Amino acid sequence: MKKIKFNTKNIIIICFLILLVALSFVILNRNDEPKSNNNFEDNIYDSSNDSNKNVSNSITLENSKLNEKLKKYLYNTYEVSINKINNNYIFGDVHDTSKNNDLFVTKYIFKYNFINDDFKIYEFNSNYRILNYFIINDTIYATLIFKNPEDNISYKWSIVKFENNLKNGEILKEGTILEPISTPVFHFSNSNNTLYVVAVNDTFTSENDIITSRKQDLNIYKIENSSITTLKSYAGDLMNQKGTMLCSIFEVQIYDDQLLICTTDFINTQDIRTINLNTKEENKIFTNNLHDGWIITSFQRNEQGIYVGKINSSNSQAGKTIFLNFETNKIQETDSSALYGRTPFISNKMLFHHLEKWSIYNVNDNKFYNVQIYGKDKDTYIYPTFYVLNENTILLKGTNNHFYNGILKLN
């Protein structure tokens, strides 16, 4: 394998706070000032006025121990991002937002075991941004992205293996993309103790920096030490809207021994597929007809079935919440706002943070319920992205890089 030394300064760092709906695809005929007509707020049940049921849904904020662990590593221009939660570990990075306007530079990555309070941080003395990573023992696998020096419109990504430090790395795989947000993402399977990567690669032609043709390969890789092998491959033509391509790099997850992924041709259908990580067997478990005017924006499954969130292609504020029961093969559906369910089920419910309000979707009765939040200072902003630590606690980020444990009471 090739060795890479991190001494170049020609780096592009990506802002992660991009509106996630844009990741699915460009919505044609979209209203500039859409108005919702589905009365979502009226459909949320306020349990505080119910005298017949002992129903009370709440989140109580407590300071996270992560704050003390990170305190000495933060400066005014530094920002903390949480990468993922896996097997009692919080994976995150600290990056300097002052570099190159909107281009960021990674200063540290860390992992924190929130059960036994074990914290380990790795310093990164380069001008790179590590966009996604996973740590197995002391081996670090990371994805990096570079501005392509050969043109003005594409980016080069690398999947890199580090041994116990972040100074030199071994390149395992490289590729090209046109949207830097589509940098490869790691997914770890606890059921078979194996690391996987979902990656796209663009092949294109251009004239005067305008794309004239574009084909895209979608690959699912399996990583074992320095060996990277292809588990599944798909090919598509984005300009002609043919073949099989990725809906969004975010619409991928692992549940038990299955990898779930949303694929599309960007004109006819979207398919949520399951791939057995042991046998490679593939099945389509949900298909969305794009001609109906609805687009899949997120999905999440549990033992009972799969939640699917949709957005209206002509009204970006209108959504649908769908649950497919695997045992009965029945679909239940209700109108909602454009909600994104990218966190695991909690007690058979989906938790949402939408426009500073919290609600839960109860699969059992196909209803939304109001959730009260306690312990929040009126001047503190809570970011909409949160992470499930366990059945009783979520991790939230507020202003000034302050993290909270949200203690759940969901009935």
Coordinates of C-alpha atoms in Angstrom, one line a residue:
M1 CA 0.0 0.0 0.0
K2 CA 1.0 3.6 -0.6
K3 CA 2.2 5.7 2.4
I4 CA 0.9 9.2 2.8
K5 CA 2.6 12.0 4.7
F6 CA 0.4 14.9 5.8
N7 CA 2.4 17.9 4.6
T8 CA 0.3 19.3 1.9
K9 CA -1.8 22.4 2.4
N10 CA -4.2 21.9 -0.5
I11 CA -7.1 20.7 1.7
I12 CA -10.8 21.2 1.5
I13 CA -12.8 20.9 4.7
I14 CA -16.5 20.5 4.6
C15 CA -19.2 22.3 6.6
F16 CA -21.4 19.5 8.1
L17 CA -24.3 21.9 8.8
I18 CA -25.8 21.5 5.4
L19 CA -29.5 21.1 5.1
L20 CA -30.0 17.3 4.9
V21 CA -32.9 17.3 2.5
A22 CA -30.6 18.6 -0.2
L23 CA -28.6 15.4 0.1
S24 CA -31.4 13.3 -1.4
F25 CA -31.5 15.2 -4.7
V26 CA -32.5 18.6 -6.1
I27 CA -36.3 19.1 -5.9
L28 CA -37.7 20.3 -9.1
N29 CA -40.5 23.0 -9.1
R30 CA -39.9 23.7 -5.5
N31 CA -41.7 26.7 -4.0
D32 CA -39.5 29.6 -2.8
E33 CA -41.8 30.2 0.1
P34 CA -43.6 27.0 0.8
K35 CA -46.7 27.0 3.0
S36 CA -47.6 23.9 5.0
N37 CA -51.2 22.7 4.7
N38 CA -51.1 19.6 6.8
N39 CA -51.7 21.2 10.3
F40 CA -49.0 19.1 11.9
E41 CA -49.1 21.1 15.1
D42 CA -52.8 20.2 15.5
N43 CA -51.9 16.5 15.3
I44 CA -49.5 16.6 18.3
Y45 CA -51.2 15.4 21.4
D46 CA -50.5 17.5 24.5
S47 CA -50.6 14.9 27.3
S48 CA -50.4 17.6 30.0
N49 CA -54.2 18.1 29.8
D50 CA -55.1 14.5 29.8
S51 CA -56.7 13.5 33.1
N52 CA -57.6 10.0 31.9
K53 CA -54.2 8.7 31.2
N54 CA -51.0 8.8 33.2
V55 CA -49.0 10.2 30.3
S56 CA -46.1 12.5 30.7
N57 CA -43.2 12.8 28.2
S58 CA -40.2 14.8 29.2
I59 CA -36.4 15.4 28.7
T60 CA -34.5 16.7 31.7
L61 CA -31.1 18.2 30.9
E62 CA -28.0 17.5 32.9
N63 CA -24.4 18.5 32.3
S64 CA -22.4 15.8 30.5
K65 CA -19.1 14.7 31.9
L66 CA -17.7 15.1 28.4
N67 CA -17.5 18.9 29.1
E68 CA -14.7 18.5 31.6
K69 CA -12.8 16.0 29.4
L70 CA -12.7 18.5 26.5
K71 CA -12.3 21.7 28.5
K72 CA -8.5 22.1 28.1
Y73 CA -8.6 21.4 24.4
L74 CA -11.0 24.1 23.3
Y75 CA -10.3 27.7 22.2
N76 CA -12.6 30.4 20.9
T77 CA -12.4 29.3 17.3
Y78 CA -12.7 25.6 18.0
E79 CA -15.9 23.6 17.5
V80 CA -16.8 20.1 18.6
S81 CA -18.7 17.6 16.4
I82 CA -20.0 14.2 17.5
N83 CA -19.3 11.6 14.8
K84 CA -21.2 8.6 16.1
I85 CA -22.1 6.5 19.2
N86 CA -21.1 2.9 19.2
N87 CA -20.9 0.3 22.0
N88 CA -20.9 2.8 24.8
Y89 CA -18.3 5.0 23.1
I90 CA -18.8 8.6 21.9
F91 CA -16.7 9.4 18.9
G92 CA -16.0 13.0 18.1
D93 CA -13.6 15.6 16.7
V94 CA -12.4 19.1 17.6
H95 CA -11.8 21.4 14.6
D96 CA -10.6 25.0 14.1
T97 CA -13.2 27.0 12.3
S98 CA -10.9 30.0 11.7
K99 CA -9.0 28.3 8.9
N100 CA -9.6 29.3 5.3
N101 CA -13.0 31.0 5.8
D102 CA -15.5 28.2 5.8
L103 CA -12.9 25.4 5.5
F104 CA -12.1 23.7 8.8
V105 CA -9.0 21.9 10.1
T106 CA -9.1 19.0 12.5
K107 CA -7.1 19.5 15.7
Y108 CA -8.1 16.4 17.7
I109 CA -10.3 13.3 17.5
F110 CA -11.5 11.6 20.6
K111 CA -13.4 8.6 22.0
Y112 CA -15.2 8.6 25.3
N113 CA -16.7 5.7 27.1
F114 CA -19.7 7.2 28.9
I115 CA -20.2 4.1 31.1
N116 CA -16.7 3.8 32.7
D117 CA -15.7 7.5 32.1
D118 CA -12.6 6.5 30.0
F119 CA -11.5 9.3 27.7
K120 CA -8.8 9.2 25.0
I121 CA -7.9 12.0 22.6
Y122 CA -5.6 12.1 19.6
E123 CA -3.9 15.2 18.4
F124 CA -3.7 15.9 14.6
N125 CA -0.9 18.2 13.6
S126 CA -1.9 18.8 9.9
N127 CA -4.0 21.0 7.8
Y128 CA -6.5 18.3 7.1
R129 CA -10.1 17.8 8.3
I130 CA -10.9 14.3 9.3
L131 CA -14.6 14.0 8.2
N132 CA -15.3 10.5 9.5
Y133 CA -13.4 7.9 11.4
F134 CA -13.6 4.8 13.6
I135 CA -11.1 3.5 16.2
I136 CA -10.6 -0.2 16.8
N137 CA -8.3 -0.7 19.7
D138 CA -5.4 1.7 18.8
T139 CA -6.0 1.5 15.0
I140 CA -7.7 4.6 13.5
Y141 CA -9.5 4.4 10.2
A142 CA -10.3 7.8 8.7
T143 CA -11.7 9.5 5.6
L144 CA -10.1 12.7 4.2
I145 CA -11.0 14.9 1.3
F146 CA -8.8 17.0 -1.0
K147 CA -9.5 19.6 -3.6
N148 CA -8.7 17.9 -6.9
P149 CA -5.6 19.8 -8.3
E150 CA -6.5 18.7 -11.8
D151 CA -9.7 20.7 -12.0
N152 CA -11.9 23.3 -10.2
I153 CA -15.0 21.2 -9.6
S154 CA -14.1 17.8 -8.0
Y155 CA -12.6 16.4 -4.9
K156 CA -10.4 13.5 -4.1
W157 CA -11.1 11.3 -1.0
S158 CA -8.9 8.8 0.7
I159 CA -9.6 6.0 3.2
V160 CA -6.6 6.0 5.5
K161 CA -5.4 3.6 8.2
F162 CA -3.3 5.0 11.1
E163 CA -1.4 3.0 13.7
N164 CA -1.8 4.4 17.2
N165 CA -1.2 8.0 16.0
L166 CA -2.3 10.6 13.5
K167 CA 1.0 11.4 11.9
N168 CA 1.5 9.0 9.0
G169 CA -1.1 6.9 7.3
E170 CA -1.6 4.1 4.9
I171 CA -4.0 4.7 2.0
L172 CA -6.4 1.8 1.6
K173 CA -8.7 3.3 -1.1
E174 CA -9.1 6.5 -3.1
G175 CA -11.9 8.1 -5.2
T176 CA -13.4 11.2 -6.7
I177 CA -16.7 13.0 -5.8
L178 CA -18.4 16.2 -6.9
E179 CA -20.2 16.9 -3.7
P180 CA -17.7 16.9 -0.8
I181 CA -20.5 16.1 1.7
S182 CA -20.5 12.6 0.1
T183 CA -17.1 11.6 1.6
P184 CA -17.1 7.9 2.6
V185 CA -18.7 6.9 5.9
F186 CA -17.7 4.1 8.3
H187 CA -20.2 1.7 9.8
F188 CA -19.2 -0.8 12.5
S189 CA -21.1 -4.1 12.9
N190 CA -21.1 -5.2 16.6
S191 CA -22.7 -8.5 15.6
N192 CA -19.7 -9.7 13.5
N193 CA -17.1 -7.2 14.9
T194 CA -16.3 -5.9 11.4
L195 CA -15.8 -2.4 10.0
Y196 CA -17.6 -1.4 6.7
V197 CA -17.3 1.7 4.5
V198 CA -20.0 3.1 2.1
A199 CA -18.4 5.2 -0.6
V200 CA -19.3 6.8 -4.0
N201 CA -17.0 7.5 -6.9
D202 CA -17.8 10.0 -9.7
T203 CA -16.6 9.7 -13.3
F204 CA -17.5 12.8 -15.3
T205 CA -16.7 15.1 -18.2
S206 CA -16.9 18.9 -18.1
E207 CA -16.7 21.9 -20.4
N208 CA -15.8 25.3 -18.9
D209 CA -16.4 23.9 -15.5
I210 CA -19.9 22.7 -16.4
I211 CA -20.6 19.0 -16.0
T212 CA -21.6 17.4 -19.3
S213 CA -21.7 13.8 -18.2
R214 CA -21.6 12.0 -14.9
K215 CA -21.6 8.4 -13.8
Q216 CA -21.5 7.2 -10.3
D217 CA -20.3 4.0 -8.6
L218 CA -21.6 3.0 -5.2
N219 CA -19.4 0.6 -3.2
I220 CA -19.8 -1.1 0.1
Y221 CA -16.3 -2.1 1.4
K222 CA -15.3 -4.5 4.2
I223 CA -12.1 -3.6 6.1
E224 CA -9.9 -6.1 7.9
N225 CA -6.6 -4.6 9.1
S226 CA -5.0 -3.3 5.8
S227 CA -7.2 -5.4 3.6
I228 CA -10.2 -3.7 2.0
T229 CA -12.6 -5.8 -0.1
T230 CA -15.8 -5.0 -2.0
L231 CA -19.0 -6.4 -0.4
K232 CA -21.4 -4.9 -2.9
S233 CA -21.2 -2.6 -6.0
Y234 CA -23.8 -0.6 -7.9
A235 CA -23.5 1.7 -10.9
G236 CA -25.6 4.6 -12.2
D237 CA -25.7 7.4 -14.7
L238 CA -26.7 10.6 -12.8
M239 CA -27.2 12.8 -15.8
N240 CA -29.4 10.3 -17.6
Q241 CA -31.1 9.1 -14.4
K242 CA -30.4 5.4 -15.0
G243 CA -29.0 2.7 -12.8
T244 CA -28.6 2.4 -9.0
M245 CA -27.2 5.3 -7.0
L246 CA -27.1 6.4 -3.3
C247 CA -30.0 8.5 -2.1
S248 CA -27.7 10.1 0.5
I249 CA -24.6 9.2 2.4
F250 CA -26.6 9.6 5.5
E251 CA -29.3 7.1 4.6
V252 CA -27.2 4.1 5.6
Q253 CA -27.3 2.1 8.8
I254 CA -26.5 -1.2 10.4
Y255 CA -29.0 -3.2 12.3
D256 CA -27.8 -6.5 13.8
D257 CA -26.2 -8.4 10.9
Q258 CA -27.8 -6.3 8.1
L259 CA -26.8 -3.1 6.4
L260 CA -29.7 -0.9 5.3
I261 CA -29.3 1.5 2.4
C262 CA -31.5 3.8 0.3
T263 CA -30.8 3.6 -3.5
T264 CA -32.4 5.5 -6.4
D265 CA -32.3 6.3 -10.1
F266 CA -33.4 9.9 -9.2
I267 CA -36.4 9.8 -11.4
N268 CA -38.6 6.7 -10.9
T269 CA -38.1 5.0 -7.5
Q270 CA -36.2 4.9 -4.2
D271 CA -35.6 1.5 -2.7
I272 CA -34.6 0.7 0.9
R273 CA -32.5 -2.4 0.7
T274 CA -31.1 -4.8 3.3
I275 CA -27.8 -6.6 2.7
N276 CA -26.9 -9.5 4.9
L277 CA -23.3 -8.8 6.0
N278 CA -22.6 -12.5 6.4
T279 CA -24.2 -14.0 3.3
K280 CA -24.4 -10.9 1.0
E281 CA -28.1 -11.7 0.4
E282 CA -30.0 -8.6 -0.7
N283 CA -33.7 -7.7 -0.4
K284 CA -35.8 -4.7 -1.1
I285 CA -38.0 -4.0 1.9
F286 CA -39.6 -0.6 0.9
T287 CA -40.1 1.1 -2.5
N288 CA -41.1 4.7 -3.0
N289 CA -42.5 5.8 -6.3
L290 CA -41.1 9.3 -7.0
H291 CA -43.9 10.1 -9.5
D292 CA -46.2 10.2 -6.5
G293 CA -44.5 13.5 -5.4
W294 CA -42.9 12.2 -2.2
I295 CA -39.2 11.7 -1.4
I296 CA -37.7 9.5 1.3
T297 CA -35.6 11.7 3.6
S298 CA -34.8 9.2 6.4
F299 CA -35.5 5.8 7.7
Q300 CA -34.8 3.8 10.9
R301 CA -35.7 0.2 11.8
N302 CA -36.3 -1.8 14.9
E303 CA -37.3 -5.4 15.6
Q304 CA -40.9 -4.8 14.8
G305 CA -40.6 -2.8 11.5
I306 CA -39.2 0.2 9.8
Y307 CA -40.0 3.9 10.1
V308 CA -39.8 6.0 6.9
G309 CA -39.9 9.8 6.7
K310 CA -40.9 11.5 3.5
I311 CA -41.0 15.1 2.2
N312 CA -43.3 16.5 -0.4
S313 CA -41.4 17.3 -3.6
S314 CA -43.4 20.6 -4.2
N315 CA -43.7 21.7 -0.5
S316 CA -40.6 21.3 1.6
Q317 CA -42.5 21.8 4.9
A318 CA -45.0 18.9 4.3
G319 CA -44.1 15.5 5.3
K320 CA -45.4 12.0 6.0
T321 CA -44.4 9.6 8.7
I322 CA -44.8 5.9 7.8
F323 CA -44.3 2.7 9.7
L324 CA -44.1 -0.7 8.0
N325 CA -44.8 -3.6 10.3
F326 CA -42.7 -6.6 9.2
E327 CA -45.0 -9.2 10.9
T328 CA -48.3 -8.0 9.4
N329 CA -46.8 -6.4 6.3
K330 CA -49.2 -3.5 7.0
I331 CA -48.3 0.2 6.5
Q332 CA -49.5 2.9 8.9
E333 CA -49.2 6.5 7.8
T334 CA -49.8 10.0 9.2
D335 CA -49.1 13.6 8.0
S336 CA -46.3 15.4 9.7
S337 CA -43.7 18.1 9.1
A338 CA -40.5 17.3 7.3
L339 CA -38.9 15.2 10.0
Y340 CA -35.6 13.3 9.9
G341 CA -35.4 10.1 12.0
R342 CA -31.7 9.2 12.0
T343 CA -31.5 8.0 15.6
P344 CA -32.5 4.6 16.9
F345 CA -35.9 3.8 18.3
I346 CA -36.4 4.6 22.0
S347 CA -38.9 2.3 23.7
N348 CA -40.6 1.7 20.3
K349 CA -40.9 5.4 19.7
M350 CA -39.2 7.9 17.4
L351 CA -38.0 11.1 19.0
F352 CA -37.8 14.4 17.0
H353 CA -36.5 17.8 17.6
H354 CA -38.2 20.1 15.1
L355 CA -38.1 24.0 15.2
E356 CA -37.1 24.1 18.8
K357 CA -40.0 21.8 19.8
W358 CA -39.8 18.2 20.8
S359 CA -42.2 15.4 19.9
I360 CA -42.4 11.6 19.8
Y361 CA -44.0 9.4 17.3
N362 CA -45.6 6.3 18.9
V363 CA -45.6 3.3 16.6
N364 CA -48.3 1.5 18.6
D365 CA -51.1 4.1 18.1
N366 CA -49.6 6.0 15.0
K367 CA -49.7 9.3 16.9
F368 CA -47.4 12.2 17.8
Y369 CA -47.1 13.4 21.4
N370 CA -45.7 16.5 22.8
V371 CA -42.4 16.3 24.8
Q372 CA -41.5 18.9 27.5
I373 CA -37.9 19.8 28.1
Y374 CA -36.6 20.8 31.5
G375 CA -33.3 22.3 32.7
K376 CA -32.7 24.5 29.7
D377 CA -31.6 28.1 30.2
K378 CA -33.7 30.4 28.1
D379 CA -30.6 31.8 26.3
T380 CA -29.2 28.4 25.5
Y381 CA -29.7 27.0 22.0
I382 CA -29.9 23.3 21.7
Y383 CA -28.8 21.9 18.3
P384 CA -31.4 19.7 16.5
T385 CA -29.0 16.8 16.1
F386 CA -28.9 14.4 19.1
Y387 CA -27.5 11.0 19.8
V388 CA -29.1 8.0 21.7
L389 CA -26.8 6.8 24.5
N390 CA -29.3 4.2 25.8
E391 CA -33.0 3.7 26.4
N392 CA -33.1 6.4 29.0
T393 CA -30.5 9.0 27.9
I394 CA -29.6 11.1 24.8
L395 CA -26.6 13.3 24.2
L396 CA -27.3 16.9 23.1
K397 CA -25.1 19.9 22.2
G398 CA -25.9 23.4 23.2
T399 CA -24.2 26.8 22.6
N400 CA -20.5 27.2 23.4
N401 CA -19.7 23.5 22.8
H402 CA -21.6 22.6 25.9
F403 CA -23.0 19.0 26.0
Y404 CA -25.9 17.7 28.0
N405 CA -27.3 14.3 28.9
G406 CA -31.0 14.4 28.2
I407 CA -32.7 12.1 30.7
L408 CA -35.9 10.7 29.1
K409 CA -39.3 9.9 30.5
L410 CA -41.4 8.6 27.6
N411 CA -44.7 6.9 28.3

